[in-house]
PDB file of C-alpha atoms in Angstrom:
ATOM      1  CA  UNK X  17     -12.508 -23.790 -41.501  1.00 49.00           C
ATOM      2  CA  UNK X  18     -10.418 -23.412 -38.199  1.00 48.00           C
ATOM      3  CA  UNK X  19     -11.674 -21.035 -35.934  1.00 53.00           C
ATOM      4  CA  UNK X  20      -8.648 -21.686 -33.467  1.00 58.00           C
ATOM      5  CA  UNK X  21      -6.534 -18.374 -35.658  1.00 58.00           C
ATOM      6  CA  UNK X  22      -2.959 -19.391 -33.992  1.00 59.00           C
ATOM      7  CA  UNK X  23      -3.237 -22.508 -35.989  1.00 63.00           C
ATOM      8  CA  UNK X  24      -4.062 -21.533 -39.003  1.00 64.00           C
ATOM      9  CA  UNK X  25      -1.509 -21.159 -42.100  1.00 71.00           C
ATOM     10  CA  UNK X  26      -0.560 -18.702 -43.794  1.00 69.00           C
ATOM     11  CA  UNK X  27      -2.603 -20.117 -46.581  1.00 75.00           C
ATOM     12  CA  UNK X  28      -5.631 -20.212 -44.340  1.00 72.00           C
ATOM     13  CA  UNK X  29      -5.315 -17.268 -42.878  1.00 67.00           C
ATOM     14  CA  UNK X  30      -5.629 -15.518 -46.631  1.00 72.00           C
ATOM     15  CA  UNK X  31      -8.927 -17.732 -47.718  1.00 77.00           C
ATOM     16  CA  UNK X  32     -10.118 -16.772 -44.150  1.00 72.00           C
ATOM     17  CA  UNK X  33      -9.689 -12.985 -44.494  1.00 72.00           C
ATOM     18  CA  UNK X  34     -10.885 -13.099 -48.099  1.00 75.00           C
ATOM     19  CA  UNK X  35     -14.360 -14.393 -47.121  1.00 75.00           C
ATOM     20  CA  UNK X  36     -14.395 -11.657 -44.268  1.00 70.00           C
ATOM     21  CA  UNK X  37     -14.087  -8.860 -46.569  1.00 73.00           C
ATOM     22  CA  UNK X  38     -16.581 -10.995 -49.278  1.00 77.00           C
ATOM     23  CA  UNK X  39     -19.158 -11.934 -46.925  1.00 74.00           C
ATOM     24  CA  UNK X  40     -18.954 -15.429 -47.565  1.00 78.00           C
ATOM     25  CA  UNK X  41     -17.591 -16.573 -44.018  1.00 71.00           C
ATOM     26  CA  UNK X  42     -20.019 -19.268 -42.636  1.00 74.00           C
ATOM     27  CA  UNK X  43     -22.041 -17.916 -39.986  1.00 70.00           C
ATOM     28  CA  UNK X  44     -21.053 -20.783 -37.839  1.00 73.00           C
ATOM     29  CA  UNK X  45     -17.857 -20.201 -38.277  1.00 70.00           C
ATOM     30  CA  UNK X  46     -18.099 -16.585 -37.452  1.00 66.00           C
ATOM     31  CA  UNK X  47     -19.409 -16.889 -33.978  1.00 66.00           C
ATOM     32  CA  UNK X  48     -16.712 -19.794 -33.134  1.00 69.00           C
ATOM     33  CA  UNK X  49     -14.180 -17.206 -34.204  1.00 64.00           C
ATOM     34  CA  UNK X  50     -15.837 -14.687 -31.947  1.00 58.00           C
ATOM     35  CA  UNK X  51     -16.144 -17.045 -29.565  1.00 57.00           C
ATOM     36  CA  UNK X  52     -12.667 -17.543 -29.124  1.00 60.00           C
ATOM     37  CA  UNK X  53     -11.369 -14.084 -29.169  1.00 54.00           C
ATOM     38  CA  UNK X  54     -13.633 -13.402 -26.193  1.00 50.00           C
ATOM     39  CA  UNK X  55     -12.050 -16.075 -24.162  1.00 53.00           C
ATOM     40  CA  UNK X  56      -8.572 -15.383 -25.304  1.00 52.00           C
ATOM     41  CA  UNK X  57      -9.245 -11.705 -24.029  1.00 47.00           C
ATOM     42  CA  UNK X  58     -10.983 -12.953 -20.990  1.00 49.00           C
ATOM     43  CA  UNK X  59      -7.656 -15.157 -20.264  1.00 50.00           C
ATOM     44  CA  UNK X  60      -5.665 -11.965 -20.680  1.00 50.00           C
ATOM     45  CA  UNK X  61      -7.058 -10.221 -18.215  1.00 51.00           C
ATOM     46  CA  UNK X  62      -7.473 -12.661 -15.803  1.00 59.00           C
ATOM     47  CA  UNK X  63      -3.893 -12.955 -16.034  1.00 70.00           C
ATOM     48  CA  UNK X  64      -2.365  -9.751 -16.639  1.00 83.00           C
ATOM     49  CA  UNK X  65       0.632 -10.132 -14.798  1.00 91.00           C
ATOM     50  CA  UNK X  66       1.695 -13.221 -16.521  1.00 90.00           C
ATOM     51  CA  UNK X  67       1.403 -11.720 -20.017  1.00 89.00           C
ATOM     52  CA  UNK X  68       3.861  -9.007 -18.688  1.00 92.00           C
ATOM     53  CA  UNK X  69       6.662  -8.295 -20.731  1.00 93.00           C
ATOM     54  CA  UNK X  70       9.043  -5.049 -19.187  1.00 94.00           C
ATOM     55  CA  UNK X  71      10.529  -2.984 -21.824  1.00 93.00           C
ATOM     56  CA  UNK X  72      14.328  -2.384 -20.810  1.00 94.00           C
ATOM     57  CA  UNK X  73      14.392   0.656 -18.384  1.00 94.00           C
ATOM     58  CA  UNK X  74      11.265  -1.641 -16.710  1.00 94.00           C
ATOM     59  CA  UNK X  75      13.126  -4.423 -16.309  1.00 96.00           C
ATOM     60  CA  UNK X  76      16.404  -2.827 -14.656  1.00 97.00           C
ATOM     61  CA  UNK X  77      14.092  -1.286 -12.010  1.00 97.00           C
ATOM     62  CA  UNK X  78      12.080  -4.885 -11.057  1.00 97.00           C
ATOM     63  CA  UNK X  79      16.131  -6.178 -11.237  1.00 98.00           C
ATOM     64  CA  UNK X  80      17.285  -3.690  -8.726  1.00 98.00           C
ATOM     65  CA  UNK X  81      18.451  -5.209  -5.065  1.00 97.00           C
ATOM     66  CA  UNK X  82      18.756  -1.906  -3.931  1.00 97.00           C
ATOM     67  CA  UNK X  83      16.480  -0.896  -0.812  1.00 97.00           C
ATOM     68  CA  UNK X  84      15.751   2.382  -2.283  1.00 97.00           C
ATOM     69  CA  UNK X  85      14.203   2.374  -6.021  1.00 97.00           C
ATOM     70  CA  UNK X  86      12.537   4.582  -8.634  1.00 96.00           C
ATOM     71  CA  UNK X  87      11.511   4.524 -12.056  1.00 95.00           C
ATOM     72  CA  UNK X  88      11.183   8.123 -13.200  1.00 92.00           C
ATOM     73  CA  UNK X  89       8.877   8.361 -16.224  1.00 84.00           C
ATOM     74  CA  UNK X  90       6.701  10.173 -18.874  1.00 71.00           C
ATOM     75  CA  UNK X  91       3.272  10.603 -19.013  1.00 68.00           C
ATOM     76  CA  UNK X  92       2.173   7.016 -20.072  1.00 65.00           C
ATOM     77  CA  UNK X  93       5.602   5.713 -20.205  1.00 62.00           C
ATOM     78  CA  UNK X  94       4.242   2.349 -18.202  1.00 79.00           C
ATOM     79  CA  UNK X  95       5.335   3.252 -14.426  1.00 87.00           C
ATOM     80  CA  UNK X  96       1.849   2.256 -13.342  1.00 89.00           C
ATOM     81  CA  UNK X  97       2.161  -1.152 -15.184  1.00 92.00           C
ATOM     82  CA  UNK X  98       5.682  -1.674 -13.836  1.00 94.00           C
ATOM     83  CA  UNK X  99       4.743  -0.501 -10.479  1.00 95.00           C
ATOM     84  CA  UNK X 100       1.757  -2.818 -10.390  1.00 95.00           C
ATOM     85  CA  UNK X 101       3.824  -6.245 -11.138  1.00 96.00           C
ATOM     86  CA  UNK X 102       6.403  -5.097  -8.864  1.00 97.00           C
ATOM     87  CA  UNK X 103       3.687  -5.322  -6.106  1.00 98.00           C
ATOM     88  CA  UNK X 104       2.231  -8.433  -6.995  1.00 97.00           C
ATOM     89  CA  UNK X 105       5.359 -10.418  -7.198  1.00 98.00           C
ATOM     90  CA  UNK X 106       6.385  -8.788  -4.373  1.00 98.00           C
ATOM     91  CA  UNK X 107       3.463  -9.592  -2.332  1.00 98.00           C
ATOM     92  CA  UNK X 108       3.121 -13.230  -3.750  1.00 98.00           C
ATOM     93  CA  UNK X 109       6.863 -14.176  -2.646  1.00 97.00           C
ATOM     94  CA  UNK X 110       7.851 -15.175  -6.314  1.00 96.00           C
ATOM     95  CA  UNK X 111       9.989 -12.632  -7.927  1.00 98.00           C
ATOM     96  CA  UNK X 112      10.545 -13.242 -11.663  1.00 97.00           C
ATOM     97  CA  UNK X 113      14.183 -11.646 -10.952  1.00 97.00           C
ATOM     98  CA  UNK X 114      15.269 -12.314  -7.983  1.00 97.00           C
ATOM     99  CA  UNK X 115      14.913 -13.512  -4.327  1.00 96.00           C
ATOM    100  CA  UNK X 116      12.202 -11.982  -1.935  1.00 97.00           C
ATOM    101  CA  UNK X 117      10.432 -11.918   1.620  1.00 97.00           C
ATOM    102  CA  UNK X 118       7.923 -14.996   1.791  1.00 97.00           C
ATOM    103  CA  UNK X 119       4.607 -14.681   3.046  1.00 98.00           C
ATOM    104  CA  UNK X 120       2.982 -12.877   4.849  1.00 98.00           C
ATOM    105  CA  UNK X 121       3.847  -9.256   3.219  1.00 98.00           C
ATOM    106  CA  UNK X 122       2.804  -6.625   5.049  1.00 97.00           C
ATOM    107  CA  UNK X 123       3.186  -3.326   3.009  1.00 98.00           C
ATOM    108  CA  UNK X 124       1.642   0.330   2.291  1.00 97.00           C
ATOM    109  CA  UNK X 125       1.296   2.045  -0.737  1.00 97.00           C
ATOM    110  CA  UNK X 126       0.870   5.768  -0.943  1.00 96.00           C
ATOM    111  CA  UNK X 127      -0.986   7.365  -3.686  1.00 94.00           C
ATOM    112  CA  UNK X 128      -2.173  10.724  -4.394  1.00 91.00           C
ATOM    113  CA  UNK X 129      -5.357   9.934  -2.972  1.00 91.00           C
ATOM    114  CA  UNK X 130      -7.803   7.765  -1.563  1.00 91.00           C
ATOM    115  CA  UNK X 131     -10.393   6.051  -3.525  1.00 89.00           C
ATOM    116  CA  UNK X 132     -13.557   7.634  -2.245  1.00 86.00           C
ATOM    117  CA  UNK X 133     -15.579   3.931  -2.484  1.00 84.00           C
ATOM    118  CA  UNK X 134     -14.700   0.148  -4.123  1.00 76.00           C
ATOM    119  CA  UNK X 135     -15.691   0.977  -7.122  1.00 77.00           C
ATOM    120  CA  UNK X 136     -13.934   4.916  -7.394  1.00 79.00           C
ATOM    121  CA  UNK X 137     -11.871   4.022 -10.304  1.00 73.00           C
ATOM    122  CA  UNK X 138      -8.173   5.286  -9.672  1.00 84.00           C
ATOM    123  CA  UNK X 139      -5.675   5.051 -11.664  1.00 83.00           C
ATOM    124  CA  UNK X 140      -3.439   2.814  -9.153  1.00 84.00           C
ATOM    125  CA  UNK X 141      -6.270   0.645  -7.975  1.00 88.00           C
ATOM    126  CA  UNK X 142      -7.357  -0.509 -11.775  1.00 89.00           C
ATOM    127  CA  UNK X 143      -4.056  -1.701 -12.729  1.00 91.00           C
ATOM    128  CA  UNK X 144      -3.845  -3.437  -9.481  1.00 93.00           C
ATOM    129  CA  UNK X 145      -7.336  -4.921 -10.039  1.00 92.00           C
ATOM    130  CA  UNK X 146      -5.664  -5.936 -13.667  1.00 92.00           C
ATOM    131  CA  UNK X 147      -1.985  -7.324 -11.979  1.00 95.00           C
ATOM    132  CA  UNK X 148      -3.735  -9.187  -9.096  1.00 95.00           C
ATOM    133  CA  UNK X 149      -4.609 -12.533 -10.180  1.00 93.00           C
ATOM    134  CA  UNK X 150      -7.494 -14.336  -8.538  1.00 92.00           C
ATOM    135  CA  UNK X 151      -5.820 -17.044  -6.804  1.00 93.00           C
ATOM    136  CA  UNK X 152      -4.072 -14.615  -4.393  1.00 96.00           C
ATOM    137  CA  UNK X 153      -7.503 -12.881  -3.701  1.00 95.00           C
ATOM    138  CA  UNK X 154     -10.089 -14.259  -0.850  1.00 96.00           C
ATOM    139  CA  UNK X 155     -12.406 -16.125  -2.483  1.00 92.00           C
ATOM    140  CA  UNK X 156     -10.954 -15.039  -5.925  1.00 91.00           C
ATOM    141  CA  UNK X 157     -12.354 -12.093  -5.320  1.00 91.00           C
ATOM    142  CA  UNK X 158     -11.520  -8.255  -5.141  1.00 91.00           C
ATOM    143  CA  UNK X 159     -14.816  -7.022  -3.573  1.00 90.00           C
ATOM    144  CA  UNK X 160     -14.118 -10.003  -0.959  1.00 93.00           C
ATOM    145  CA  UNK X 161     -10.487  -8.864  -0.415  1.00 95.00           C
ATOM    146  CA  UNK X 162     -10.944  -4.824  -0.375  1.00 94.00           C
ATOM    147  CA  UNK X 163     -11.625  -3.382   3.276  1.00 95.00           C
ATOM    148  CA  UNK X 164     -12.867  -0.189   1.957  1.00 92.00           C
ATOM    149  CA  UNK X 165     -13.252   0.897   5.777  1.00 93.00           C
ATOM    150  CA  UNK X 166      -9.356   0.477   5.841  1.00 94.00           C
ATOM    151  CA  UNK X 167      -8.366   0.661   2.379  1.00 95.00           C
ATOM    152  CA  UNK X 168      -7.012  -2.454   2.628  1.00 96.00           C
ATOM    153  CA  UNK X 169      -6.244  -5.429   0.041  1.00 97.00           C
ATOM    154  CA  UNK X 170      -5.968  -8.716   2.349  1.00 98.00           C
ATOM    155  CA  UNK X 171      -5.086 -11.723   0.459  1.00 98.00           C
ATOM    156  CA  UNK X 172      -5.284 -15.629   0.526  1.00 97.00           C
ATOM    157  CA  UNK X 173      -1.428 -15.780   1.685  1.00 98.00           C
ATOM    158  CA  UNK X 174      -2.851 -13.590   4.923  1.00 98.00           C
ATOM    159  CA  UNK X 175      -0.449 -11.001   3.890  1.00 98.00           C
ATOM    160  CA  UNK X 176      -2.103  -7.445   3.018  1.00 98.00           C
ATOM    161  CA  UNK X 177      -1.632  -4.223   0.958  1.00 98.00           C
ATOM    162  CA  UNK X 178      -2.928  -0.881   2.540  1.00 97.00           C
ATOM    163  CA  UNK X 179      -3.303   2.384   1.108  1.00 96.00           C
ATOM    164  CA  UNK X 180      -2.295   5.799   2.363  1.00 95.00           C
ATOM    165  CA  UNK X 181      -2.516   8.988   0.714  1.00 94.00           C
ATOM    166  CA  UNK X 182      -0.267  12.109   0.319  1.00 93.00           C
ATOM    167  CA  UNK X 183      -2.782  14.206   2.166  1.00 92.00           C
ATOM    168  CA  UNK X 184      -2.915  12.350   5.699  1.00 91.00           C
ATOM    169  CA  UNK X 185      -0.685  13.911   8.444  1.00 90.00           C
ATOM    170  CA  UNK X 186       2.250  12.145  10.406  1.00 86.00           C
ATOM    171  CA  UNK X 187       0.058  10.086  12.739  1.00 87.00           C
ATOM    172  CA  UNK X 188      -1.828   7.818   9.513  1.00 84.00           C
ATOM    173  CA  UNK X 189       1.608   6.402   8.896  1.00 84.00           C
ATOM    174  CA  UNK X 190       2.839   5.267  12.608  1.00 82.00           C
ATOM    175  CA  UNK X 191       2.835   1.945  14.323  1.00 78.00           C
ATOM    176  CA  UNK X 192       3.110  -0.529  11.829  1.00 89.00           C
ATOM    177  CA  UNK X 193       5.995  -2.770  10.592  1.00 94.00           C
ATOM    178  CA  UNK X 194       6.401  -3.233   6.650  1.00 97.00           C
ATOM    179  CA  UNK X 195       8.413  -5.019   4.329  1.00 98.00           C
ATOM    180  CA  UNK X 196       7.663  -2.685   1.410  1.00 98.00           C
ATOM    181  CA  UNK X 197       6.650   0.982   1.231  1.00 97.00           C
ATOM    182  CA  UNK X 198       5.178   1.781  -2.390  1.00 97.00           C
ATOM    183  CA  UNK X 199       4.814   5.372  -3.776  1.00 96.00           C
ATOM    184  CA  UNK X 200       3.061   6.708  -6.444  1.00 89.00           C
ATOM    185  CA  UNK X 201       4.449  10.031  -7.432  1.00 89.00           C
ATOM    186  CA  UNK X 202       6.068  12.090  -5.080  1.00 92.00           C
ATOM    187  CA  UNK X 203       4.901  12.302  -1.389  1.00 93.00           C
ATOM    188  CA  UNK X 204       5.898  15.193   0.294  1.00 93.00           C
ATOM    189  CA  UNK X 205       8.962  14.605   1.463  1.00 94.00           C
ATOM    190  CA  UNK X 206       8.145  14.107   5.538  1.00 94.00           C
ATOM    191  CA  UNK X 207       6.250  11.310   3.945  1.00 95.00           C
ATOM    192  CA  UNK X 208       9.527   9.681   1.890  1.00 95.00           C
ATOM    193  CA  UNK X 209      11.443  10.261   5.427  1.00 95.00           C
ATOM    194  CA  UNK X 210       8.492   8.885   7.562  1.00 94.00           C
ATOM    195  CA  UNK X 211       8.927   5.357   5.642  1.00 95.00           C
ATOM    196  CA  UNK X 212      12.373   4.517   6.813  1.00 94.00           C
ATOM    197  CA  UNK X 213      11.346   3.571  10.459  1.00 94.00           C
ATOM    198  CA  UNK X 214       8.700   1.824   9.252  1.00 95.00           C
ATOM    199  CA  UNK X 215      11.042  -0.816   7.256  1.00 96.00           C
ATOM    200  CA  UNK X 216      13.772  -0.214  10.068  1.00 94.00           C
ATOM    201  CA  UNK X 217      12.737  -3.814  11.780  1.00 94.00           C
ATOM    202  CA  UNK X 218      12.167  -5.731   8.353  1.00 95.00           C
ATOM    203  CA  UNK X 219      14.734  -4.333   6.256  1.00 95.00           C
ATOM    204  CA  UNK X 220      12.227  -3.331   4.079  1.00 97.00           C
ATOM    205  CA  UNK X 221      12.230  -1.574   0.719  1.00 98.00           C
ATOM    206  CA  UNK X 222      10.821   1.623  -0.293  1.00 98.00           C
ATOM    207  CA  UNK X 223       9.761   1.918  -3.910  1.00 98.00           C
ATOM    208  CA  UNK X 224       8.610   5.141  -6.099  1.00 96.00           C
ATOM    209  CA  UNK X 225       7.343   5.927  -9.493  1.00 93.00           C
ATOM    210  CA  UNK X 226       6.887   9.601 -10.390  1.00 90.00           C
ATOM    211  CA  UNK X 227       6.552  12.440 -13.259  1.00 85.00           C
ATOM    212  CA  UNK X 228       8.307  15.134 -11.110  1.00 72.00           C
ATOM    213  CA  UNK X 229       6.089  18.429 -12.734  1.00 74.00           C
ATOM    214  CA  UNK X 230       6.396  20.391  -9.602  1.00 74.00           C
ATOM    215  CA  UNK X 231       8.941  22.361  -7.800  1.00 74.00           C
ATOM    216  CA  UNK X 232       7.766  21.168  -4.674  1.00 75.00           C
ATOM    217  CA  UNK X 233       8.797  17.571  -6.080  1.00 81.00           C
ATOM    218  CA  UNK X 234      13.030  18.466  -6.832  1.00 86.00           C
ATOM    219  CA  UNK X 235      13.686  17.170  -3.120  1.00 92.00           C
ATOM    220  CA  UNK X 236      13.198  13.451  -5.007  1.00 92.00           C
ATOM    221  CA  UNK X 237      15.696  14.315  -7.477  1.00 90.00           C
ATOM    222  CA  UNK X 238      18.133  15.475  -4.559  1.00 89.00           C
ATOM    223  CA  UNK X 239      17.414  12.728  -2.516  1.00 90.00           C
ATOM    224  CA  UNK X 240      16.878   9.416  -4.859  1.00 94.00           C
ATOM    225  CA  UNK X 241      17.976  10.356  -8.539  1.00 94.00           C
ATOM    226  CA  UNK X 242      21.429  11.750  -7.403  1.00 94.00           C
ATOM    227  CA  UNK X 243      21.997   9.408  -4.871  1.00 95.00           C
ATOM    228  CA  UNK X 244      21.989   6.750  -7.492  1.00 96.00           C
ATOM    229  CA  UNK X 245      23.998   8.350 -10.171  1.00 95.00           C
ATOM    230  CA  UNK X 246      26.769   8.378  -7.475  1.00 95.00           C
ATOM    231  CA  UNK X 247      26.221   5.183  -6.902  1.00 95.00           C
ATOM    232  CA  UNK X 248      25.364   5.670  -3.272  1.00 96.00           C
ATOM    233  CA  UNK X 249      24.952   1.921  -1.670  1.00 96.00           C
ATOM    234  CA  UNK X 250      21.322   1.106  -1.812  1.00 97.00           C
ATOM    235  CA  UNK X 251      19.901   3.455  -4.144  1.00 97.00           C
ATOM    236  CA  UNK X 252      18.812   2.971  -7.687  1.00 97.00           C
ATOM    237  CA  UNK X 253      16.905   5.122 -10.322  1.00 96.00           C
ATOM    238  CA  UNK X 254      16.245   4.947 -13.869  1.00 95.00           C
ATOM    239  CA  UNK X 255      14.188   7.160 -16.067  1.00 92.00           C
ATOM    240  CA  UNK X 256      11.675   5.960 -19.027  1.00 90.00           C
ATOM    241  CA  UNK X 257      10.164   8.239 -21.594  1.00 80.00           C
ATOM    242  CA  UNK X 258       6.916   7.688 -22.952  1.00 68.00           C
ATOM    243  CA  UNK X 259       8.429   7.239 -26.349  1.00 70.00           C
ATOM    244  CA  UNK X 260      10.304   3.550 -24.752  1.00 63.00           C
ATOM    245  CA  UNK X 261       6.841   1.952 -23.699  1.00 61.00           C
ATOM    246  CA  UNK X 262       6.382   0.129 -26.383  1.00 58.00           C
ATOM    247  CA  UNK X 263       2.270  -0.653 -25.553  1.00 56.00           C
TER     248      UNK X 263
END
């Protein structure tokens, strides 16, 4: 019998599952099938991003041209996912959707906070571990491209990824140039503001996902949400629920 389970008919695929349930599946056969479930989930995950499918509210937010974007979302709704493949096309030069900076990207993202070592587990840094695929990583590589010293991801295209965090003061984000300025949730606000000159030079986008749960978070509903809805030039927001992510 065929182990390879995308061939097989729908005739097959009965007899197959029959001797499952009756124990009469040769044992041969049993490890090839195993076998080949293991690599197709090993494939997978070596190459998340191209098994990426947005849902609708997704795709209208990696679509947007607009300099200033946000996908405003539910717990689990799949802003992490979509935030993710945003970065990795965006730091790979080949947008799915649309035309982008080449080569070397230079860009921050600021999360919530900082991962205390390479292998503190955050939320932000495991889906970008997942996106990430290993040709754009030094020698294939994660622990090779993570600075943990600088909480930076430097990749094979010599362009590089660093992270801030929410609780560092004015001076952690001066005196670089960027093409793209990342958020995850809301920053306090100085921090949204602080961006701009940043991306002054380059043109440069800033992008944020965010569950806004706090009253100190409103000012990104005044400043992006609004903005869009009046369809202020270069602004765009959308908002997903959990109940649209369809994974």
């Amino acid at each position: 019998m065929n182990a390879d389970l995308s061939s097989l008919t729908q005739e097959e695929y009965v007899e197959l599952m029959n001797a499952v349930r009756n124990g009469t599946l040769p044992e041969d056969v049993l490890r090839e099938i195993v076998a080949t479930a293991e690599e197709e989930i090993g494939e997978r995950r070596e190459r998340r991003i191209d098994f990426y499918e947005p849902m609708p509210k997704q795709l209208a937010f990696h679509k947007s041209k607009a300099r200033n974007r946000a996908l405003f979302k539910g717990n689990r709704a799949g802003g992490t996912e979509a935030m993710a493949a945003e970065i990795v096309w965006l730091m790979d030069g080949k947008h799915p959707y649309k035309e982008v900076y080449q080569p070397p990207i230079r860009a921050w993202m600021v999360v919530q906070q900082l991962p205390a070592s390479i292998d503190d587990h955050t939320p932000q840094l495991e889906k970008l571990r997942e996106f990430f695929p290993r040709r754009m990583l030094l020698g294939g590589s994660w622990i090779q491209s993570w600075s943990q010293s600088s909480y930076t991801l430097n990749l094979c295209n010599k362009g590089w990824l660093r992270l801030k965090s929410h609780g560092q003061d004015d001076k952690a984000l001066e005196s670089e140039y960027l093409h793209y300025g990342f958020f995850d949730e809301p920053p306090p606000k100085w921090q949204w503001e602080a961006m701009r000159p940043r991306l002054s030079d380059l043109r440069g986008d800033r992008l944020l996902t965010c569950t806004v749960k706090r009253q100190e978070d409103m000012w990104v509903k005044n400043e992006i949400w609004d903005q869009a809805e009046r369809h202020v030039d270069g602004y765009f927001a959308v908002m997903m629920s959990t109940w649209e992510n369809a994974y």
